[in-house]
mmCIF file of C-alpha atoms in Angstrom:
data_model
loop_
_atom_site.group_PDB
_atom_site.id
_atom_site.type_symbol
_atom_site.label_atom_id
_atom_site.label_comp_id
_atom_site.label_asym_id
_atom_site.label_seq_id
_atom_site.Cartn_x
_atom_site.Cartn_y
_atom_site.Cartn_z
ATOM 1 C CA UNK A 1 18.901 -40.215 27.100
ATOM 2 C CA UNK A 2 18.032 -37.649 24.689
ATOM 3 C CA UNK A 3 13.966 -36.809 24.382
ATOM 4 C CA UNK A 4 11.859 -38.425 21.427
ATOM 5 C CA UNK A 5 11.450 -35.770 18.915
ATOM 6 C CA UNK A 6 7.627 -34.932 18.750
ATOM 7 C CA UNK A 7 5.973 -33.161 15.179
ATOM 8 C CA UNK A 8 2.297 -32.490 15.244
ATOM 9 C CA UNK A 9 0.957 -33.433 11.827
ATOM 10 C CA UNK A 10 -1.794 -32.588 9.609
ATOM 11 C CA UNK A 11 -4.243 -35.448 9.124
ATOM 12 C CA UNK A 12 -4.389 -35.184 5.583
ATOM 13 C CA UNK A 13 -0.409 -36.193 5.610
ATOM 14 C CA UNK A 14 -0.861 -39.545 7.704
ATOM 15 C CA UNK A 15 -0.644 -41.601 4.892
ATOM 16 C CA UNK A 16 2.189 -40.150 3.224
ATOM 17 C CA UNK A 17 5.668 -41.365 3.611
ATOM 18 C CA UNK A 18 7.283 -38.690 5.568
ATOM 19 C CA UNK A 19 4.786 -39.801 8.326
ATOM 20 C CA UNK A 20 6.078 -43.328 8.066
ATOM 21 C CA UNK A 21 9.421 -42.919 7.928
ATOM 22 C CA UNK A 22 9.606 -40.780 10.892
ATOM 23 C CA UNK A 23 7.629 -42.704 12.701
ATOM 24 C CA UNK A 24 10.569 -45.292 11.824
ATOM 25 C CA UNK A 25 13.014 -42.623 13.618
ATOM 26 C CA UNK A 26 10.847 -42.490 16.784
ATOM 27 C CA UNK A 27 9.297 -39.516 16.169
ATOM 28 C CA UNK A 28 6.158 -39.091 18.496
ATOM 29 C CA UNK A 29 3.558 -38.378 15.996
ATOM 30 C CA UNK A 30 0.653 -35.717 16.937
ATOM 31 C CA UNK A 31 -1.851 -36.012 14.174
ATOM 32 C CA UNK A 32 -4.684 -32.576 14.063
ATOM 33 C CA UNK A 33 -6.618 -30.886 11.785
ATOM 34 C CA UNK A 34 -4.405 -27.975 10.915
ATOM 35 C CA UNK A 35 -6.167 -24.890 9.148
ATOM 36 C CA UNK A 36 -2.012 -23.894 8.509
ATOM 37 C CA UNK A 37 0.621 -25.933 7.375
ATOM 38 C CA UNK A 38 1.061 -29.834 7.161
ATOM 39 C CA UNK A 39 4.122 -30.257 10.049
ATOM 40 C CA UNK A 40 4.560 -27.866 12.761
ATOM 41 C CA UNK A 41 7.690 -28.955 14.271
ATOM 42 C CA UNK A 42 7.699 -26.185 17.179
ATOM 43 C CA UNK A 43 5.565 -23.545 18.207
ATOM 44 C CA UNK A 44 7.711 -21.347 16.310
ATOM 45 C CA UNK A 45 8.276 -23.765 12.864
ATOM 46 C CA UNK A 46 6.006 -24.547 10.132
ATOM 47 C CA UNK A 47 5.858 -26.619 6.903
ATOM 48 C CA UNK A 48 4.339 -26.618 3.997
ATOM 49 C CA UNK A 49 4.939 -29.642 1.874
ATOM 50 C CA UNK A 50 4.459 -29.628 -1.887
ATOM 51 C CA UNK A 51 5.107 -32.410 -4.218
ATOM 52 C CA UNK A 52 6.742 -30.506 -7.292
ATOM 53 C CA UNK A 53 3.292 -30.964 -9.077
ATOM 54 C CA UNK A 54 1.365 -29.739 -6.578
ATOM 55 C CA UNK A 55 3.851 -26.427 -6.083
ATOM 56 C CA UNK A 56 3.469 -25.700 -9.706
ATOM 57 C CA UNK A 57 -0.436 -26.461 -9.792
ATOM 58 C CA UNK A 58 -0.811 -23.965 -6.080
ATOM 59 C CA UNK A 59 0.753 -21.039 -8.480
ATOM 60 C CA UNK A 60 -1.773 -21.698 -11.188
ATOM 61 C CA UNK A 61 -4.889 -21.253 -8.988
ATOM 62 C CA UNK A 62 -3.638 -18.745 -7.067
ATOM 63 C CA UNK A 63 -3.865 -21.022 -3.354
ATOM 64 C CA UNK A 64 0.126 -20.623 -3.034
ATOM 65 C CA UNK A 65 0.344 -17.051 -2.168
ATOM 66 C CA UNK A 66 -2.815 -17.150 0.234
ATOM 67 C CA UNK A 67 -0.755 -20.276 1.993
ATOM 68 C CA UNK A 68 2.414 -18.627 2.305
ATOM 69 C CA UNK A 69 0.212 -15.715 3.812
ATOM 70 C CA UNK A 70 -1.189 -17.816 6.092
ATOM 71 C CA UNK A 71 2.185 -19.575 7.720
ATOM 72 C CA UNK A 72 3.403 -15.895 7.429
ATOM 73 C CA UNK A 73 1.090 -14.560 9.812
ATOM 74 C CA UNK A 74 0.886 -17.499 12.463
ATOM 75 C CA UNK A 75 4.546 -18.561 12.489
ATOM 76 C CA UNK A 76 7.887 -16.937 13.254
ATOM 77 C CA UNK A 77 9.981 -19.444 11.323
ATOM 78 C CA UNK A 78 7.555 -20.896 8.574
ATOM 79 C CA UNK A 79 9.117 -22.556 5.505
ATOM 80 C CA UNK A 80 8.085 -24.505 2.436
ATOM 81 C CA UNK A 81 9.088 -28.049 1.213
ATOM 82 C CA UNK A 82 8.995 -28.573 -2.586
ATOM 83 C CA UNK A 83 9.586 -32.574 -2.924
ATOM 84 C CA UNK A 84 10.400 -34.817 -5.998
ATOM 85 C CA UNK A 85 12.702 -35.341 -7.985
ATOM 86 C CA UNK A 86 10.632 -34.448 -11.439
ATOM 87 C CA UNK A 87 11.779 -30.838 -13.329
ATOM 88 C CA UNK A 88 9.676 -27.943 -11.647
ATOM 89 C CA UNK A 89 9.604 -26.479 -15.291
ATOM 90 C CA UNK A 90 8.935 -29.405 -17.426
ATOM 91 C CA UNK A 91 5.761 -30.562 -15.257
ATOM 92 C CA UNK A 92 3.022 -28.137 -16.664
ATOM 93 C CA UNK A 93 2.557 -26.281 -19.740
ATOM 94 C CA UNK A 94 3.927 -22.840 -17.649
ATOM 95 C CA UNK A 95 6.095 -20.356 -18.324
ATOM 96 C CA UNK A 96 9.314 -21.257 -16.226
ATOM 97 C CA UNK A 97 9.713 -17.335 -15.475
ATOM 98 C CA UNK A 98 6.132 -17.594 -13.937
ATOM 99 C CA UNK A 99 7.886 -20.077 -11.716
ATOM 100 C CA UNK A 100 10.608 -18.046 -10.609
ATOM 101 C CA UNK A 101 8.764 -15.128 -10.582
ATOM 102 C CA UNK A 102 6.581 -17.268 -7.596
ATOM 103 C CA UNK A 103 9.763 -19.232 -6.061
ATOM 104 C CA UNK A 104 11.562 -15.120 -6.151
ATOM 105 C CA UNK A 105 8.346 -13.584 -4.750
ATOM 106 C CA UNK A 106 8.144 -15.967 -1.501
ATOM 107 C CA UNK A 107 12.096 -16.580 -0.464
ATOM 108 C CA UNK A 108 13.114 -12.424 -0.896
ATOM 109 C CA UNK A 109 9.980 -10.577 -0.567
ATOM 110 C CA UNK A 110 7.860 -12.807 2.069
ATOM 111 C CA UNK A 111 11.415 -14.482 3.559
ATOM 112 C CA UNK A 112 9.831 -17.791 3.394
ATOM 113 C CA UNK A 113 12.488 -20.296 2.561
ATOM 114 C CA UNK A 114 11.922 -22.958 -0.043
ATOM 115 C CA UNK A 115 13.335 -26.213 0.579
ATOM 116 C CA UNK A 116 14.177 -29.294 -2.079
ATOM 117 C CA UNK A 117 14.361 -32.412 -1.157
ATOM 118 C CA UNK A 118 14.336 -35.317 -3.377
ATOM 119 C CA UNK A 119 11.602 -38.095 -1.799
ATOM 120 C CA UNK A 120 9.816 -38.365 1.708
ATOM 121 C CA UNK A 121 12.789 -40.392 3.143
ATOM 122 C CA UNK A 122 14.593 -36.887 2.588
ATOM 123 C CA UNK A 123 11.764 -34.885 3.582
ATOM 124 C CA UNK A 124 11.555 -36.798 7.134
ATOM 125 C CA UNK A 125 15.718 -36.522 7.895
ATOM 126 C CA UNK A 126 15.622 -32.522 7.070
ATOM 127 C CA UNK A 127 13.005 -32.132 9.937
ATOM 128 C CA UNK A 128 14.816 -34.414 11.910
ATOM 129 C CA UNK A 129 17.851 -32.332 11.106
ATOM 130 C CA UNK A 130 16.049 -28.863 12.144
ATOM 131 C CA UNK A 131 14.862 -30.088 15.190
ATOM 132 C CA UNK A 132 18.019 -31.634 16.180
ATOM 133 C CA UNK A 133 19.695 -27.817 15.283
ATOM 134 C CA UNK A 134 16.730 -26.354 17.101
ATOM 135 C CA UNK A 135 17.388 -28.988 20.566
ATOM 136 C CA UNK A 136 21.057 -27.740 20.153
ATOM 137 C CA UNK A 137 20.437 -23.750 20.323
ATOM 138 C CA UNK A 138 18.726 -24.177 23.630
ATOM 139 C CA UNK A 139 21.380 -25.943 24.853
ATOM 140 C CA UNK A 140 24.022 -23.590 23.980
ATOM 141 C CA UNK A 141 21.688 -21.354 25.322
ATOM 142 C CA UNK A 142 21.490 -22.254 28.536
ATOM 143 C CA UNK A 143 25.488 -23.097 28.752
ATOM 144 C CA UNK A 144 25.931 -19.106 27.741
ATOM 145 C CA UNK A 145 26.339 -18.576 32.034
ATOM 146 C CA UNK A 146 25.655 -15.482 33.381
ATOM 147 C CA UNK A 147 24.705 -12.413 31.649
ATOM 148 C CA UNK A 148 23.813 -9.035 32.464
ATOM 149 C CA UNK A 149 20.534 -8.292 34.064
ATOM 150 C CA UNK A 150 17.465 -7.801 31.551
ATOM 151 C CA UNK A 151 16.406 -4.413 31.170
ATOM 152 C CA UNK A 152 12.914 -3.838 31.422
ATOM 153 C CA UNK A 153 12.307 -3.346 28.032
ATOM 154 C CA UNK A 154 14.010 -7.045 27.664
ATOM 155 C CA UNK A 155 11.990 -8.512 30.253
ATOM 156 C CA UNK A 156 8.655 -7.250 28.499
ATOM 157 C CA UNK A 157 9.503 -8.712 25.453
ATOM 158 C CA UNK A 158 10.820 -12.035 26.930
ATOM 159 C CA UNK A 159 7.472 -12.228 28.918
ATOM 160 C CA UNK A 160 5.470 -11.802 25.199
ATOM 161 C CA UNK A 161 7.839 -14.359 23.616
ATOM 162 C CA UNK A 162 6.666 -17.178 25.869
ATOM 163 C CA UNK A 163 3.082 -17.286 24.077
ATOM 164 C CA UNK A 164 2.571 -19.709 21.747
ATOM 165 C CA UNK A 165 4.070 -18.896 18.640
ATOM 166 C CA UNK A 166 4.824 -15.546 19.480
ATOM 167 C CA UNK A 167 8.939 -14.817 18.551
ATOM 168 C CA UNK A 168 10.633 -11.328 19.004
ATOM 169 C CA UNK A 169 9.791 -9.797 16.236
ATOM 170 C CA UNK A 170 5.737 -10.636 16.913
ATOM 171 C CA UNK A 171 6.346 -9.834 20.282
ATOM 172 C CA UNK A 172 7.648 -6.203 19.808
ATOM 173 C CA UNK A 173 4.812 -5.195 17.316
ATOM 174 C CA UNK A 174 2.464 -6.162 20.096
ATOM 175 C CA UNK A 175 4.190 -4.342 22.739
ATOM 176 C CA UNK A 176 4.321 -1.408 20.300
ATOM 177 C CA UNK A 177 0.509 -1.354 19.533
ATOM 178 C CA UNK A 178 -0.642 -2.170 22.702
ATOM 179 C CA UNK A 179 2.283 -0.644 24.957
ATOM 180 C CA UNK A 180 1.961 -2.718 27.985
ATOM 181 C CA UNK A 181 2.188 -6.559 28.824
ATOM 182 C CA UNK A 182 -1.545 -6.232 30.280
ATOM 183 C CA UNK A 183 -3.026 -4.687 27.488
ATOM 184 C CA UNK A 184 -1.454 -7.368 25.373
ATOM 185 C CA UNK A 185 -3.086 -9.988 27.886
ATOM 186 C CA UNK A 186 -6.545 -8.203 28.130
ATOM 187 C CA UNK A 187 -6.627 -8.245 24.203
ATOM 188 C CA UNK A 188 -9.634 -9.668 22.845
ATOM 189 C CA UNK A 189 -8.968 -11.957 19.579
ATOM 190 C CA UNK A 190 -10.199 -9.007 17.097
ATOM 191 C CA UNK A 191 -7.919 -6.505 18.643
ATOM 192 C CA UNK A 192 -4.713 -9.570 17.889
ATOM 193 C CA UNK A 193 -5.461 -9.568 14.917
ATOM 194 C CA UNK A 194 -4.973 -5.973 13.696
ATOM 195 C CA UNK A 195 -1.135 -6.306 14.485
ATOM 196 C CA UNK A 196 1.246 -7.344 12.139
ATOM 197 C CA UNK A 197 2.111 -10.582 12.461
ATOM 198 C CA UNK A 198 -0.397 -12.095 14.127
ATOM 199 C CA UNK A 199 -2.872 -14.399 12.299
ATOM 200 C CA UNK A 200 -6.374 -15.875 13.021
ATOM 201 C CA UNK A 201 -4.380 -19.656 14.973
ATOM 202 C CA UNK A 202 -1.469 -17.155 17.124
ATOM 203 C CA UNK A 203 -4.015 -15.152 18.300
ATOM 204 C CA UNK A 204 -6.678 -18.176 19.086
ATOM 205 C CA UNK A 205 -3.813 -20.225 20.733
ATOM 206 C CA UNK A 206 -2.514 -17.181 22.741
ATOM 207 C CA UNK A 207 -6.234 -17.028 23.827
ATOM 208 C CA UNK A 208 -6.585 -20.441 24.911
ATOM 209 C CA UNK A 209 -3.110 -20.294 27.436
ATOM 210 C CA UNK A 210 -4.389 -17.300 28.910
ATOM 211 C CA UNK A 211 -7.775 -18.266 29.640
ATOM 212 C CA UNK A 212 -7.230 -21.605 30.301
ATOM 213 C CA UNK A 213 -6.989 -23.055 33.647
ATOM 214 C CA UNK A 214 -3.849 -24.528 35.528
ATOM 215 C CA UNK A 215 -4.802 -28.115 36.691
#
């Protein structure tokens, strides 16, 4: 038996109906007070859900570049959710080119993807479908057999990678500012932060493993 998908949820999005219906699917729902984000589905994967109003009203008052900053620098694989079925151009009295311009600036400059999906039902099965892609990498994964010894360069960047939300990318601009896996582990939260990135959650999460006790 295959293990019940778990997404940690923000607790402004309890009531909505992605929450239901994945709760419907089994999911095991961990609801927090995220500062970034409304789903994190791994420590690696981040949403941000917009209803089409609400993406079109975040470019107006400037909050939707400051939140795709934010998932930028605390996630490896963040993305954005635009949901409804409504026209994006038709919903406010905006230029559509101003839309573009926003919907251009975050897939191909930032490399945040932008997802539609018509209603929460669809919202809820294209995590479901992530997760279930993300379950199947690790398995191929571990099915690859035997490969060549890690170098040590390798084995440095593997040991980084295991932090929360730390991927390779993260994990070689650490090694390459501080140089060493114990300088990266002596870091104070200030120094984390200076490195590209790393945001203000990676480097209080990373913080919290290391110092934390094993019971």
């Amino acid at each position: 038996m295959e293990e019940q998908f778990q997404i940690i949820v923000d607790n402004r999005e309890l009531k909505s109906g992605v929450v239901k219906t994945l709760f419907e699917k089994d999911f095991r729902i961990i609801p927090e007070q995220l500062e970034v984000g409304d789903y994190i589905l791994t420590d690696k994967i981040c949403c941000e859900r917009k209803s089409v109003n609400d993406f079109v009203n975040s470019i107006l008052d400037n909050r939707l570049f400051k939140q795709a900053h934010n998932l930028l620098q605390n996630y490896e694989k963040p993305f954005i959710i635009i949901e409804g079925s409504e026209n994006i151009y038709a919903v406010r009295n905006i230029h559509p080119n101003a839309i573009r311009g926003a919907m251009l600036s975050i897939t191909l400059d930032m490399k945040i993807p932008i997802i539609f999906t018509k209603n929460h039902h669809d919202t809820a099965s294209m995590f479901e479908t992530i997760l279930k892609r993300e379950r199947k990498q690790k398995q191929l994964v571990s099915l690859r057999g035997e490969r060549k010894p890690l170098t040590d360069k390798e084995l440095m960047e593997f040991i980084i990678t295991s932090l929360p939300h730390v991927g390779r990318k993260t994990a070689q601009n650490l090694l390459n500012h501080f140089k060493t896996v114990k300088k990266i582990i002596n870091s104070s939260p200030e120094e984390l932060i200076n490195v590209e990135g790393v945001g203000k959650i990676m480097s209080e999460r990373f913080q919290n493993i290391i110092n934390k006790k094993y019971e």
